[in-house]
Amino acid sequence: MDKIIIRGGAPLSGSVAASGAKNAALPLLAAAILAEGPVSYRRVPHLRDISTMMTLLAYQGAHVHFDDQSCLHIDTRPADKPEAPYELVKTMRASALVLGPMLARFGTARVSLPGGCAIGARPIDMHLKGLEAMGASIDVSQGDVIARAEHGLKGAHIMFDQVTVTGTENLMMAAVIADGETILDNAAREPEVVNLADSLRTLGADIEGDGSNRITIRGVNSIRAGDIEVIPDRIETATYLAAGIITGGDVTVTDTDPSQLEAFIARIRDAGVDVECGRDTIRCRATRRLSSVDIHTMPHPGFPTDLQAQFMALMTTAEGTSIICETIFENRFMHVQELARMGADISLDGNTAVVKGVPALSAAPVMATDLRASASLVLAGLAAEGETEISRVYHIDRGYERIEEKLQKLGADIERHSGSETWMRGVTFD
Ligand code: EPU
């Protein structure tokens, strides 16, 4: 298993380009199931989760391949197996995103029910209730969700009890070729949802209201072939900015979208970081020790839960005490014990972490437990004097494209040890 070794302590500087967003690309790939022709994607990140979604679509019979220009092409016309097996779903919960489009297209779908994961129970009950409201029958047998809608899905008015990102995306895709109008209320407003709606419109869908909490989808007869572009990864962007900040450096992320990171930018400005935003760039300079700032994670446009661990890493060496409240996932504090191994002073009370800033972190062997927790350990390692060894880095590979290469470009002393995984470069599933 790969390890990452970091010799920290040096300020990072320079610029690095954002990759395409994993959480935008995953539903966009699933949307190809709806299209009556090939769909081409630009800016798909080369990540383990993307490879899992490609494998899933190929399993269903689709033609899936990256060309020489890193453009991904998916043709689901030959697909004839509307299933997502346990072997794939257990490695990536977002596999459930194929449920809505498969059911809409085939009138039946079988998807293994995702279990809990490191950050919480994460049920998909709201996805299923929404599909039932659209006329589907849902059974659970042998760990699989079996959904049927032999006469097609029907438009419905769906009110989510809680904001759900992939739930909104799943039902939006299901509604695109359903009969009649679907209204999604208390819908997720995340930029990834807007990217999906924009892309589906490019392919001929009739959707409005995305970016607000009410999305209206009027069913159309079919969705055509087309070209799609994945938006920049806001979480990756903020992680590289945080790498500059935690080392007292000067880092610019290019090819990104500052408007998607307003809550993060506001909080780091409160902490004393000098932030300059251009049209598609963000530059952060940390010229003095950070001040402690409190955060509450919230659905977009609130502070993203996917940046909670990285922000906590920043607060470990800030002046004063920071209160970090996680309101989205009940168990997303696995990084706390690992950060403590590096000298952080953090106590937990339910969904709240109290972080007392210490003057410096110290290097230690630590273990990655989930994707964003791993990112916080990389940040801590970059700041700590000495050599930090992070094991189980496959978690990082799920969401950060060439992380050590990008950090090296900023001057970090970071390397990966052992079994290099080449599972993505040049992969073809034809
Ligand atoms: N929830 C339910 N029932 C449902 C759906 C969600 O109770 O049917 C609960 C969840 O357990 C959670 C809350 O609602 O407590 C919000 O979950 P949501 O459905 O929004 O999460 P998700 O769609 O499964 C996506 C991202 C996550 C990100 C969350 C929140 C993708 C592929 N994943 O997950 O990304 O943390 O939204 O913003 O888009 C990551 O990239 O590291 C990651 C975990």
GROMACS .gro file of C-alpha atoms and ligand atoms in nm:
model
  474
    1MET     CA    1   0.000   0.000   0.000
    2ASP     CA    2   0.127   0.348  -0.085
    3LYS     CA    3   0.251   0.593   0.175
    4ILE     CA    4   0.312   0.964   0.155
    5ILE     CA    5   0.619   1.108   0.322
    6ILE     CA    6   0.633   1.480   0.393
    7ARG     CA    7   0.924   1.677   0.534
    8GLY     CA    8   0.745   1.989   0.651
    9GLY     CA    9   0.826   2.334   0.773
   10ALA     CA   10   0.899   2.524   0.452
   11PRO     CA   11   0.658   2.793   0.324
   12LEU     CA   12   0.492   2.697  -0.006
   13SER     CA   13   0.476   2.942  -0.291
   14GLY     CA   14   0.381   2.960  -0.656
   15SER     CA   15   0.075   2.862  -0.853
   16VAL     CA   16  -0.110   2.544  -0.930
   17ALA     CA   17  -0.410   2.475  -1.154
   18ALA     CA   18  -0.735   2.331  -1.018
   19SER     CA   19  -0.853   2.001  -1.164
   20GLY     CA   20  -1.212   1.925  -1.261
   21ALA     CA   21  -1.439   1.856  -0.965
   22LYS     CA   22  -1.485   1.493  -0.863
   23ASN     CA   23  -1.828   1.557  -0.715
   24ALA     CA   24  -1.942   1.735  -1.031
   25ALA     CA   25  -1.797   1.473  -1.267
   26LEU     CA   26  -1.960   1.173  -1.094
   27PRO     CA   27  -2.325   1.274  -1.158
   28LEU     CA   28  -2.231   1.404  -1.505
   29LEU     CA   29  -2.098   1.059  -1.596
   30ALA     CA   30  -2.414   0.895  -1.461
   31ALA     CA   31  -2.621   1.135  -1.674
   32ALA     CA   32  -2.478   0.971  -1.988
   33ILE     CA   33  -2.721   0.684  -1.916
   34LEU     CA   34  -3.002   0.916  -2.025
   35ALA     CA   35  -2.846   1.028  -2.354
   36GLU     CA   36  -2.942   0.876  -2.687
   37GLY     CA   37  -2.591   0.925  -2.823
   38PRO     CA   38  -2.230   0.966  -2.712
   39VAL     CA   39  -2.145   1.227  -2.453
   40SER     CA   40  -1.795   1.380  -2.438
   41TYR     CA   41  -1.650   1.530  -2.123
   42ARG     CA   42  -1.369   1.780  -2.081
   43ARG     CA   43  -1.179   1.827  -1.758
   44VAL     CA   44  -1.264   1.493  -1.596
   45PRO     CA   45  -1.013   1.443  -1.315
   46HIS     CA   46  -0.804   1.125  -1.316
   47LEU     CA   47  -0.916   0.985  -0.984
   48ARG     CA   48  -1.002   0.652  -0.832
   49ASP     CA   49  -1.373   0.742  -0.789
   50ILE     CA   50  -1.398   0.841  -1.154
   51SER     CA   51  -1.242   0.511  -1.253
   52THR     CA   52  -1.504   0.334  -1.038
   53MET     CA   53  -1.788   0.517  -1.216
   54MET     CA   54  -1.632   0.434  -1.556
   55THR     CA   55  -1.610   0.069  -1.453
   56LEU     CA   56  -1.973   0.075  -1.342
   57LEU     CA   57  -2.093   0.219  -1.674
   58ALA     CA   58  -1.878  -0.031  -1.865
   59TYR     CA   59  -2.030  -0.312  -1.652
   60GLN     CA   60  -2.372  -0.197  -1.770
   61GLY     CA   61  -2.255  -0.232  -2.131
   62ALA     CA   62  -2.156   0.128  -2.212
   63HIS     CA   63  -1.851   0.219  -2.420
   64VAL     CA   64  -1.623   0.432  -2.202
   65HIS     CA   65  -1.281   0.567  -2.290
   66PHE     CA   66  -1.037   0.854  -2.245
   67ASP     CA   67  -0.884   0.982  -2.569
   68ASP     CA   68  -0.532   1.118  -2.612
   69GLN     CA   69  -0.644   1.469  -2.520
   70SER     CA   70  -0.781   1.351  -2.184
   71CYS     CA   71  -1.136   1.390  -2.312
   72LEU     CA   72  -1.369   1.120  -2.180
   73HIS     CA   73  -1.627   0.968  -2.416
   74ILE     CA   74  -1.925   0.766  -2.297
   75ASP     CA   75  -2.178   0.597  -2.522
   76THR     CA   76  -2.447   0.420  -2.323
   77ARG     CA   77  -2.654   0.314  -2.626
   78PRO     CA   78  -2.527  -0.048  -2.603
   79ALA     CA   79  -2.599  -0.059  -2.225
   80ASP     CA   80  -2.849  -0.327  -2.132
   81LYS     CA   81  -2.777  -0.416  -1.770
   82PRO     CA   82  -2.934  -0.159  -1.533
   83GLU     CA   83  -2.746  -0.276  -1.226
   84ALA     CA   84  -2.487  -0.147  -0.980
   85PRO     CA   85  -2.330  -0.446  -0.800
   86TYR     CA   86  -2.209  -0.451  -0.440
   87GLU     CA   87  -1.842  -0.487  -0.545
   88LEU     CA   88  -1.853  -0.138  -0.695
   89VAL     CA   89  -2.104   0.034  -0.461
   90LYS     CA   90  -1.907  -0.072  -0.153
   91THR     CA   91  -1.601   0.112  -0.286
   92MET     CA   92  -1.794   0.426  -0.379
   93ARG     CA   93  -2.131   0.532  -0.239
   94ALA     CA   94  -2.184   0.775  -0.527
   95SER     CA   95  -2.252   0.465  -0.743
   96ALA     CA   96  -2.610   0.518  -0.624
   97LEU     CA   97  -2.622   0.812  -0.869
   98VAL     CA   98  -2.699   0.568  -1.151
   99LEU     CA   99  -3.030   0.470  -0.989
  100GLY     CA  100  -3.240   0.764  -1.111
  101PRO     CA  101  -3.117   0.767  -1.471
  102MET     CA  102  -3.130   0.384  -1.505
  103LEU     CA  103  -3.485   0.369  -1.374
  104ALA     CA  104  -3.594   0.655  -1.603
  105ARG     CA  105  -3.440   0.489  -1.908
  106PHE     CA  106  -3.498   0.116  -1.850
  107GLY     CA  107  -3.808   0.121  -1.626
  108THR     CA  108  -3.616  -0.099  -1.384
  109ALA     CA  109  -3.291  -0.079  -1.186
  110ARG     CA  110  -3.109  -0.285  -0.928
  111VAL     CA  111  -2.855  -0.105  -0.710
  112SER     CA  112  -2.677  -0.246  -0.411
  113LEU     CA  113  -2.772  -0.046  -0.100
  114PRO     CA  114  -2.468   0.151   0.018
  115GLY     CA  115  -2.371   0.067   0.375
  116GLY     CA  116  -2.245   0.318   0.631
  117CYS     CA  117  -1.905   0.476   0.582
  118ALA     CA  118  -1.627   0.637   0.782
  119ILE     CA  119  -1.803   0.973   0.803
  120GLY     CA  120  -2.154   0.862   0.899
  121ALA     CA  121  -2.454   0.638   0.832
  122ARG     CA  122  -2.537   0.813   0.503
  123PRO     CA  123  -2.868   0.649   0.408
  124ILE     CA  124  -3.030   0.706   0.065
  125ASP     CA  125  -3.389   0.701   0.194
  126MET     CA  126  -3.467   1.045   0.046
  127HIS     CA  127  -3.354   0.929  -0.302
  128LEU     CA  128  -3.587   0.630  -0.271
  129LYS     CA  129  -3.885   0.829  -0.134
  130GLY     CA  130  -3.852   1.073  -0.423
  131LEU     CA  131  -3.853   0.794  -0.681
  132GLU     CA  132  -4.159   0.643  -0.511
  133ALA     CA  133  -4.334   0.980  -0.535
  134MET     CA  134  -4.259   0.962  -0.910
  135GLY     CA  135  -4.446   0.632  -0.931
  136ALA     CA  136  -4.166   0.379  -0.881
  137SER     CA  137  -4.207   0.071  -0.666
  138ILE     CA  138  -3.907   0.006  -0.444
  139ASP     CA  139  -3.813  -0.322  -0.277
  140VAL     CA  140  -3.502  -0.413  -0.087
  141SER     CA  141  -3.389  -0.772  -0.131
  142GLN     CA  142  -3.054  -0.936  -0.045
  143GLY     CA  143  -2.899  -0.595   0.015
  144ASP     CA  144  -3.010  -0.456  -0.322
  145VAL     CA  145  -3.262  -0.184  -0.399
  146ILE     CA  146  -3.488  -0.306  -0.676
  147ALA     CA  147  -3.677  -0.021  -0.837
  148ARG     CA  148  -3.946  -0.061  -1.102
  149ALA     CA  149  -4.148   0.183  -1.309
  150GLU     CA  150  -4.269  -0.027  -1.603
  151HIS     CA  151  -4.491   0.252  -1.734
  152GLY     CA  152  -4.229   0.520  -1.685
  153LEU     CA  153  -4.174   0.778  -1.412
  154LYS     CA  154  -4.421   1.062  -1.357
  155GLY     CA  155  -4.353   1.419  -1.254
  156ALA     CA  156  -4.409   1.486  -0.882
  157HIS     CA  157  -4.368   1.755  -0.618
  158ILE     CA  158  -4.088   1.639  -0.388
  159MET     CA  159  -3.992   1.815  -0.066
  160PHE     CA  160  -3.662   1.694   0.078
  161ASP     CA  161  -3.665   1.666   0.461
  162GLN     CA  162  -3.298   1.764   0.458
  163VAL     CA  163  -3.071   1.906   0.190
  164THR     CA  164  -2.910   1.618  -0.001
  165VAL     CA  165  -2.663   1.677  -0.283
  166THR     CA  166  -2.666   1.340  -0.461
  167GLY     CA  167  -3.037   1.300  -0.375
  168THR     CA  168  -3.112   1.624  -0.564
  169GLU     CA  169  -2.893   1.507  -0.854
  170ASN     CA  170  -3.044   1.158  -0.869
  171LEU     CA  171  -3.401   1.287  -0.879
  172MET     CA  172  -3.315   1.564  -1.124
  173MET     CA  173  -3.177   1.303  -1.364
  174ALA     CA  174  -3.479   1.076  -1.311
  175ALA     CA  175  -3.716   1.367  -1.385
  176VAL     CA  176  -3.550   1.476  -1.710
  177ILE     CA  177  -3.728   1.214  -1.923
  178ALA     CA  178  -4.023   1.154  -1.687
  179ASP     CA  179  -4.377   1.234  -1.791
  180GLY     CA  180  -4.473   1.585  -1.677
  181GLU     CA  181  -4.330   1.838  -1.434
  182THR     CA  182  -4.121   1.763  -1.125
  183ILE     CA  183  -4.056   2.020  -0.855
  184LEU     CA  184  -3.769   1.959  -0.612
  185ASP     CA  185  -3.811   2.170  -0.298
  186ASN     CA  186  -3.539   2.221  -0.036
  187ALA     CA  187  -3.305   2.118  -0.317
  188ALA     CA  188  -2.926   2.133  -0.282
  189ARG     CA  189  -2.774   2.455  -0.421
  190GLU     CA  190  -2.419   2.324  -0.459
  191PRO     CA  191  -2.225   2.433  -0.774
  192GLU     CA  192  -2.205   2.062  -0.870
  193VAL     CA  193  -2.587   2.052  -0.891
  194VAL     CA  194  -2.581   2.360  -1.116
  195ASN     CA  195  -2.311   2.198  -1.336
  196LEU     CA  196  -2.537   1.894  -1.377
  197ALA     CA  197  -2.843   2.106  -1.462
  198ASP     CA  198  -2.643   2.317  -1.710
  199SER     CA  199  -2.505   2.006  -1.878
  200LEU     CA  200  -2.843   1.836  -1.898
  201ARG     CA  201  -2.981   2.153  -2.058
  202THR     CA  202  -2.700   2.132  -2.316
  203LEU     CA  203  -2.827   1.781  -2.395
  204GLY     CA  204  -3.185   1.904  -2.434
  205ALA     CA  205  -3.338   1.890  -2.085
  206ASP     CA  206  -3.585   2.151  -1.959
  207ILE     CA  207  -3.468   2.252  -1.612
  208GLU     CA  208  -3.488   2.580  -1.422
  209GLY     CA  209  -3.420   2.708  -1.074
  210ASP     CA  210  -3.092   2.522  -1.017
  211GLY     CA  211  -2.878   2.717  -0.772
  212SER     CA  212  -3.193   2.799  -0.572
  213ASN     CA  213  -3.375   2.568  -0.333
  214ARG     CA  214  -3.657   2.500  -0.582
  215ILE     CA  215  -3.571   2.323  -0.906
  216THR     CA  216  -3.835   2.263  -1.173
  217ILE     CA  217  -3.783   1.994  -1.435
  218ARG     CA  218  -4.026   1.950  -1.724
  219GLY     CA  219  -3.992   1.604  -1.876
  220VAL     CA  220  -3.877   1.583  -2.240
  221ASN     CA  221  -3.898   1.284  -2.474
  222SER     CA  222  -3.526   1.231  -2.509
  223ILE     CA  223  -3.179   1.358  -2.426
  224ARG     CA  224  -2.927   1.385  -2.709
  225ALA     CA  225  -2.550   1.350  -2.757
  226GLY     CA  226  -2.331   1.645  -2.662
  227ASP     CA  227  -2.019   1.794  -2.505
  228ILE     CA  228  -1.991   1.870  -2.137
  229GLU     CA  229  -1.733   2.050  -1.924
  230VAL     CA  230  -1.672   1.971  -1.558
  231ILE     CA  231  -1.642   2.274  -1.327
  232PRO     CA  232  -1.322   2.337  -1.127
  233ASP     CA  233  -1.289   2.151  -0.799
  234ARG     CA  234  -1.363   2.402  -0.521
  235ILE     CA  235  -1.257   2.161  -0.246
  236GLU     CA  236  -0.925   2.084  -0.413
  237THR     CA  237  -0.874   2.458  -0.473
  238ALA     CA  238  -0.927   2.540  -0.106
  239THR     CA  239  -0.702   2.252   0.002
  240TYR     CA  240  -0.406   2.394  -0.197
  241LEU     CA  241  -0.476   2.743  -0.065
  242ALA     CA  242  -0.479   2.597   0.286
  243ALA     CA  243  -0.142   2.431   0.212
  244GLY     CA  244   0.002   2.775   0.139
  245ILE     CA  245  -0.164   2.930   0.444
  246ILE     CA  246  -0.062   2.664   0.698
  247THR     CA  247   0.302   2.698   0.591
  248GLY     CA  248   0.294   3.080   0.602
  249GLY     CA  249   0.339   3.090   0.224
  250ASP     CA  250   0.199   3.259  -0.086
  251VAL     CA  251  -0.004   3.027  -0.311
  252THR     CA  252  -0.223   3.103  -0.613
  253VAL     CA  253  -0.471   2.853  -0.754
  254THR     CA  254  -0.554   2.915  -1.119
  255ASP     CA  255  -0.832   2.781  -1.345
  256THR     CA  256  -1.073   2.793  -1.056
  257ASP     CA  257  -1.391   2.981  -0.961
  258PRO     CA  258  -1.372   3.212  -0.658
  259SER     CA  259  -1.751   3.256  -0.652
  260GLN     CA  260  -1.788   2.893  -0.539
  261LEU     CA  261  -1.575   2.944  -0.229
  262GLU     CA  262  -1.725   3.253  -0.067
  263ALA     CA  263  -1.777   3.098   0.277
  264PHE     CA  264  -1.423   2.958   0.290
  265ILE     CA  265  -1.271   3.285   0.168
  266ALA     CA  266  -1.467   3.486   0.428
  267ARG     CA  267  -1.346   3.262   0.712
  268ILE     CA  268  -0.978   3.266   0.610
  269ARG     CA  269  -0.995   3.645   0.574
  270ASP     CA  270  -1.137   3.655   0.930
  271ALA     CA  271  -0.836   3.446   1.034
  272GLY     CA  272  -0.601   3.710   0.892
  273VAL     CA  273  -0.512   3.572   0.551
  274ASP     CA  274  -0.462   3.819   0.268
  275VAL     CA  275  -0.686   3.691  -0.016
  276GLU     CA  276  -0.692   3.828  -0.370
  277CYS     CA  277  -0.949   3.693  -0.616
  278GLY     CA  278  -0.925   3.732  -0.993
  279ARG     CA  279  -1.177   3.607  -1.252
  280ASP     CA  280  -1.049   3.249  -1.224
  281THR     CA  281  -0.767   3.276  -0.970
  282ILE     CA  282  -0.736   3.295  -0.594
  283ARG     CA  283  -0.413   3.403  -0.422
  284CYS     CA  284  -0.362   3.362  -0.048
  285ARG     CA  285  -0.078   3.511   0.153
  286ALA     CA  286  -0.034   3.429   0.518
  287THR     CA  287   0.207   3.683   0.660
  288ARG     CA  288   0.141   3.631   1.031
  289ARG     CA  289   0.009   3.367   1.270
  290LEU     CA  290  -0.363   3.302   1.205
  291SER     CA  291  -0.632   3.411   1.449
  292SER     CA  292  -0.882   3.148   1.559
  293VAL     CA  293  -1.217   3.150   1.380
  294ASP     CA  294  -1.530   2.942   1.446
  295ILE     CA  295  -1.714   2.753   1.172
  296HIS     CA  296  -2.044   2.566   1.132
  297THR     CA  297  -2.062   2.336   0.830
  298MET     CA  298  -2.377   2.396   0.627
  299PRO     CA  299  -2.515   2.311   0.282
  300HIS     CA  300  -2.399   2.551   0.007
  301PRO     CA  301  -2.358   2.849   0.023
  302GLY     CA  302  -2.261   2.775   0.384
  303PHE     CA  303  -1.920   2.646   0.491
  304PRO     CA  304  -1.870   2.306   0.317
  305THR     CA  305  -1.836   1.993   0.528
  306ASP     CA  306  -1.576   1.879   0.272
  307LEU     CA  307  -1.345   2.156   0.402
  308GLN     CA  308  -1.406   2.108   0.772
  309ALA     CA  309  -1.104   1.882   0.828
  310GLN     CA  310  -0.870   2.109   0.630
  311PHE     CA  311  -0.995   2.417   0.819
  312MET     CA  312  -0.940   2.235   1.146
  313ALA     CA  313  -0.579   2.171   1.043
  314LEU     CA  314  -0.539   2.547   0.990
  315MET     CA  315  -0.685   2.620   1.333
  316THR     CA  316  -0.449   2.379   1.514
  317THR     CA  317  -0.173   2.641   1.507
  318ALA     CA  318  -0.388   2.957   1.519
  319GLU     CA  319  -0.381   3.203   1.808
  320GLY     CA  320  -0.671   3.129   2.045
  321THR     CA  321  -0.954   2.875   2.048
  322SER     CA  322  -1.173   2.777   1.754
  323ILE     CA  323  -1.512   2.604   1.777
  324ILE     CA  324  -1.584   2.378   1.480
  325CYS     CA  325  -1.938   2.246   1.452
  326GLU     CA  326  -2.010   1.966   1.201
  327THR     CA  327  -2.381   1.969   1.116
  328ILE     CA  328  -2.390   1.749   0.803
  329PHE     CA  329  -2.225   1.419   0.899
  330GLU     CA  330  -2.236   1.274   1.251
  331ASN     CA  331  -1.894   1.110   1.246
  332ARG     CA  332  -1.674   1.337   1.043
  333PHE     CA  333  -1.406   1.387   1.307
  334MET     CA  334  -1.181   1.088   1.239
  335HIS     CA  335  -0.889   1.327   1.172
  336VAL     CA  336  -0.903   1.464   1.528
  337GLN     CA  337  -0.711   1.177   1.686
  338GLU     CA  338  -0.455   1.178   1.406
  339LEU     CA  339  -0.402   1.555   1.436
  340ALA     CA  340  -0.362   1.503   1.812
  341ARG     CA  341  -0.074   1.264   1.734
  342MET     CA  342   0.094   1.562   1.568
  343GLY     CA  343   0.056   1.778   1.876
  344ALA     CA  344  -0.282   1.943   1.811
  345ASP     CA  345  -0.497   2.024   2.116
  346ILE     CA  346  -0.854   1.929   2.019
  347SER     CA  347  -1.141   1.810   2.236
  348LEU     CA  348  -1.466   1.670   2.106
  349ASP     CA  349  -1.816   1.711   2.240
  350GLY     CA  350  -2.074   1.549   2.013
  351ASN     CA  351  -2.070   1.731   1.681
  352THR     CA  352  -1.843   2.008   1.810
  353ALA     CA  353  -1.464   2.024   1.819
  354VAL     CA  354  -1.282   2.274   2.037
  355VAL     CA  355  -0.941   2.348   1.886
  356LYS     CA  356  -0.691   2.529   2.107
  357GLY     CA  357  -0.415   2.665   1.888
  358VAL     CA  358  -0.064   2.541   1.969
  359PRO     CA  359   0.254   2.721   1.858
  360ALA     CA  360   0.363   2.437   1.625
  361LEU     CA  361   0.281   2.083   1.514
  362SER     CA  362   0.531   1.801   1.523
  363ALA     CA  363   0.579   1.528   1.263
  364ALA     CA  364   0.443   1.178   1.335
  365PRO     CA  365   0.330   0.865   1.155
  366VAL     CA  366  -0.047   0.903   1.094
  367MET     CA  367  -0.321   0.717   0.912
  368ALA     CA  368  -0.567   0.850   0.655
  369THR     CA  369  -0.924   0.750   0.743
  370ASP     CA  370  -1.131   0.919   0.473
  371LEU     CA  371  -1.073   1.150   0.183
  372ARG     CA  372  -1.093   1.493   0.346
  373ALA     CA  373  -0.942   1.370   0.674
  374SER     CA  374  -0.639   1.264   0.469
  375ALA     CA  375  -0.613   1.612   0.320
  376SER     CA  376  -0.600   1.761   0.670
  377LEU     CA  377  -0.311   1.529   0.758
  378VAL     CA  378  -0.120   1.636   0.447
  379LEU     CA  379  -0.169   1.999   0.554
  380ALA     CA  380  -0.053   1.925   0.907
  381GLY     CA  381   0.249   1.738   0.769
  382LEU     CA  382   0.345   2.034   0.550
  383ALA     CA  383   0.345   2.261   0.857
  384ALA     CA  384   0.517   2.023   1.101
  385GLU     CA  385   0.893   2.020   1.146
  386GLY     CA  386   1.032   1.676   1.066
  387GLU     CA  387   0.909   1.379   0.866
  388THR     CA  388   0.542   1.284   0.862
  389GLU     CA  389   0.444   0.950   0.714
  390ILE     CA  390   0.080   0.911   0.606
  391SER     CA  391  -0.045   0.559   0.545
  392ARG     CA  392  -0.363   0.440   0.368
  393VAL     CA  393  -0.327   0.715   0.110
  394TYR     CA  394  -0.571   0.541  -0.125
  395HIS     CA  395  -0.827   0.763   0.046
  396ILE     CA  396  -0.647   1.070  -0.093
  397ASP     CA  397  -0.636   0.921  -0.442
  398ARG     CA  398  -1.016   0.911  -0.444
  399GLY     CA  399  -1.032   1.288  -0.462
  400TYR     CA  400  -0.696   1.458  -0.529
  401GLU     CA  401  -0.538   1.428  -0.872
  402ARG     CA  402  -0.155   1.399  -0.859
  403ILE     CA  403  -0.147   1.560  -0.514
  404GLU     CA  404   0.223   1.509  -0.452
  405GLU     CA  405   0.313   1.646  -0.797
  406LYS     CA  406   0.102   1.958  -0.743
  407LEU     CA  407   0.245   2.017  -0.395
  408GLN     CA  408   0.600   1.962  -0.522
  409LYS     CA  409   0.532   2.235  -0.778
  410LEU     CA  410   0.463   2.467  -0.484
  411GLY     CA  411   0.796   2.370  -0.326
  412ALA     CA  412   0.677   2.100  -0.085
  413ASP     CA  413   0.911   1.818   0.013
  414ILE     CA  414   0.662   1.535  -0.040
  415GLU     CA  415   0.692   1.195  -0.202
  416ARG     CA  416   0.495   0.877  -0.249
  417HIS     CA  417   0.652   0.546  -0.156
  418SER     CA  418   0.596   0.210  -0.323
  419GLY     CA  419   0.344   0.042  -0.561
  420SER     CA  420   0.260   0.329  -0.793
  421GLU     CA  421  -0.094   0.285  -0.918
  422THR     CA  422  -0.138   0.346  -1.286
  423TRP     CA  423  -0.504   0.251  -1.294
  424MET     CA  424  -0.618   0.561  -1.477
  425ARG     CA  425  -0.365   0.671  -1.736
  426GLY     CA  426  -0.479   0.549  -2.077
  427VAL     CA  427  -0.755   0.327  -1.937
  428THR     CA  428  -1.000   0.208  -2.203
  429PHE     CA  429  -1.309   0.008  -2.131
  430ASP     CA  430  -1.429  -0.050  -2.487
  431EPU     N1  431  -2.905   1.193   0.407
  431EPU     C1  432  -3.009   1.114   0.454
  431EPU     N2  433  -3.086   1.047   0.362
  431EPU     C2  434  -3.062   1.055   0.228
  431EPU     C3  435  -2.957   1.136   0.181
  431EPU     C4  436  -2.878   1.203   0.272
  431EPU     O1  437  -3.033   1.106   0.574
  431EPU     O2  438  -3.137   0.993   0.151
  431EPU     C5  439  -2.823   1.268   0.504
  431EPU     C6  440  -2.676   1.224   0.505
  431EPU     O3  441  -2.656   1.113   0.586
  431EPU     C7  442  -2.607   1.350   0.553
  431EPU     C8  443  -2.690   1.462   0.491
  431EPU     O4  444  -2.818   1.403   0.459
  431EPU     O5  445  -2.617   1.356   0.693
  431EPU     C9  446  -2.634   1.524   0.365
  431EPU     O6  447  -2.588   1.423   0.279
  431EPU     P1  448  -2.585   1.437   0.120
  431EPU     O7  449  -2.687   1.346   0.063
  431EPU     O8  450  -2.593   1.581   0.082
  431EPU     O9  451  -2.441   1.381   0.088
  431EPU     P2  452  -2.402   1.302  -0.042
  431EPU    O10  453  -2.484   1.352  -0.154
  431EPU    O11  454  -2.398   1.158  -0.014
  431EPU    C10  455  -2.221   1.469  -0.132
  431EPU    C11  456  -2.075   1.463  -0.164
  431EPU    C12  457  -1.996   1.453  -0.034
  431EPU    C13  458  -2.029   1.577   0.049
  431EPU    C14  459  -2.180   1.585   0.074
  431EPU    C15  460  -2.223   1.709   0.148
  431EPU    C16  461  -2.073   1.356  -0.379
  431EPU    C17  462  -2.039   1.239  -0.461
  431EPU     N3  463  -2.049   1.347  -0.248
  431EPU    O12  464  -2.251   1.348  -0.062
  431EPU    O13  465  -1.859   1.455  -0.070
  431EPU    O14  466  -1.963   1.569   0.174
  431EPU    O15  467  -2.250   1.583  -0.052
  431EPU    O16  468  -2.183   1.823   0.082
  431EPU    O17  469  -2.117   1.458  -0.432
  431EPU    C18  470  -1.630   1.411  -0.040
  431EPU    O18  471  -1.611   1.452  -0.156
  431EPU    O19  472  -1.536   1.389   0.041
  431EPU    C19  473  -1.766   1.385   0.005
  431EPU    C20  474  -1.795   1.307   0.108
   0.00000   0.00000   0.00000
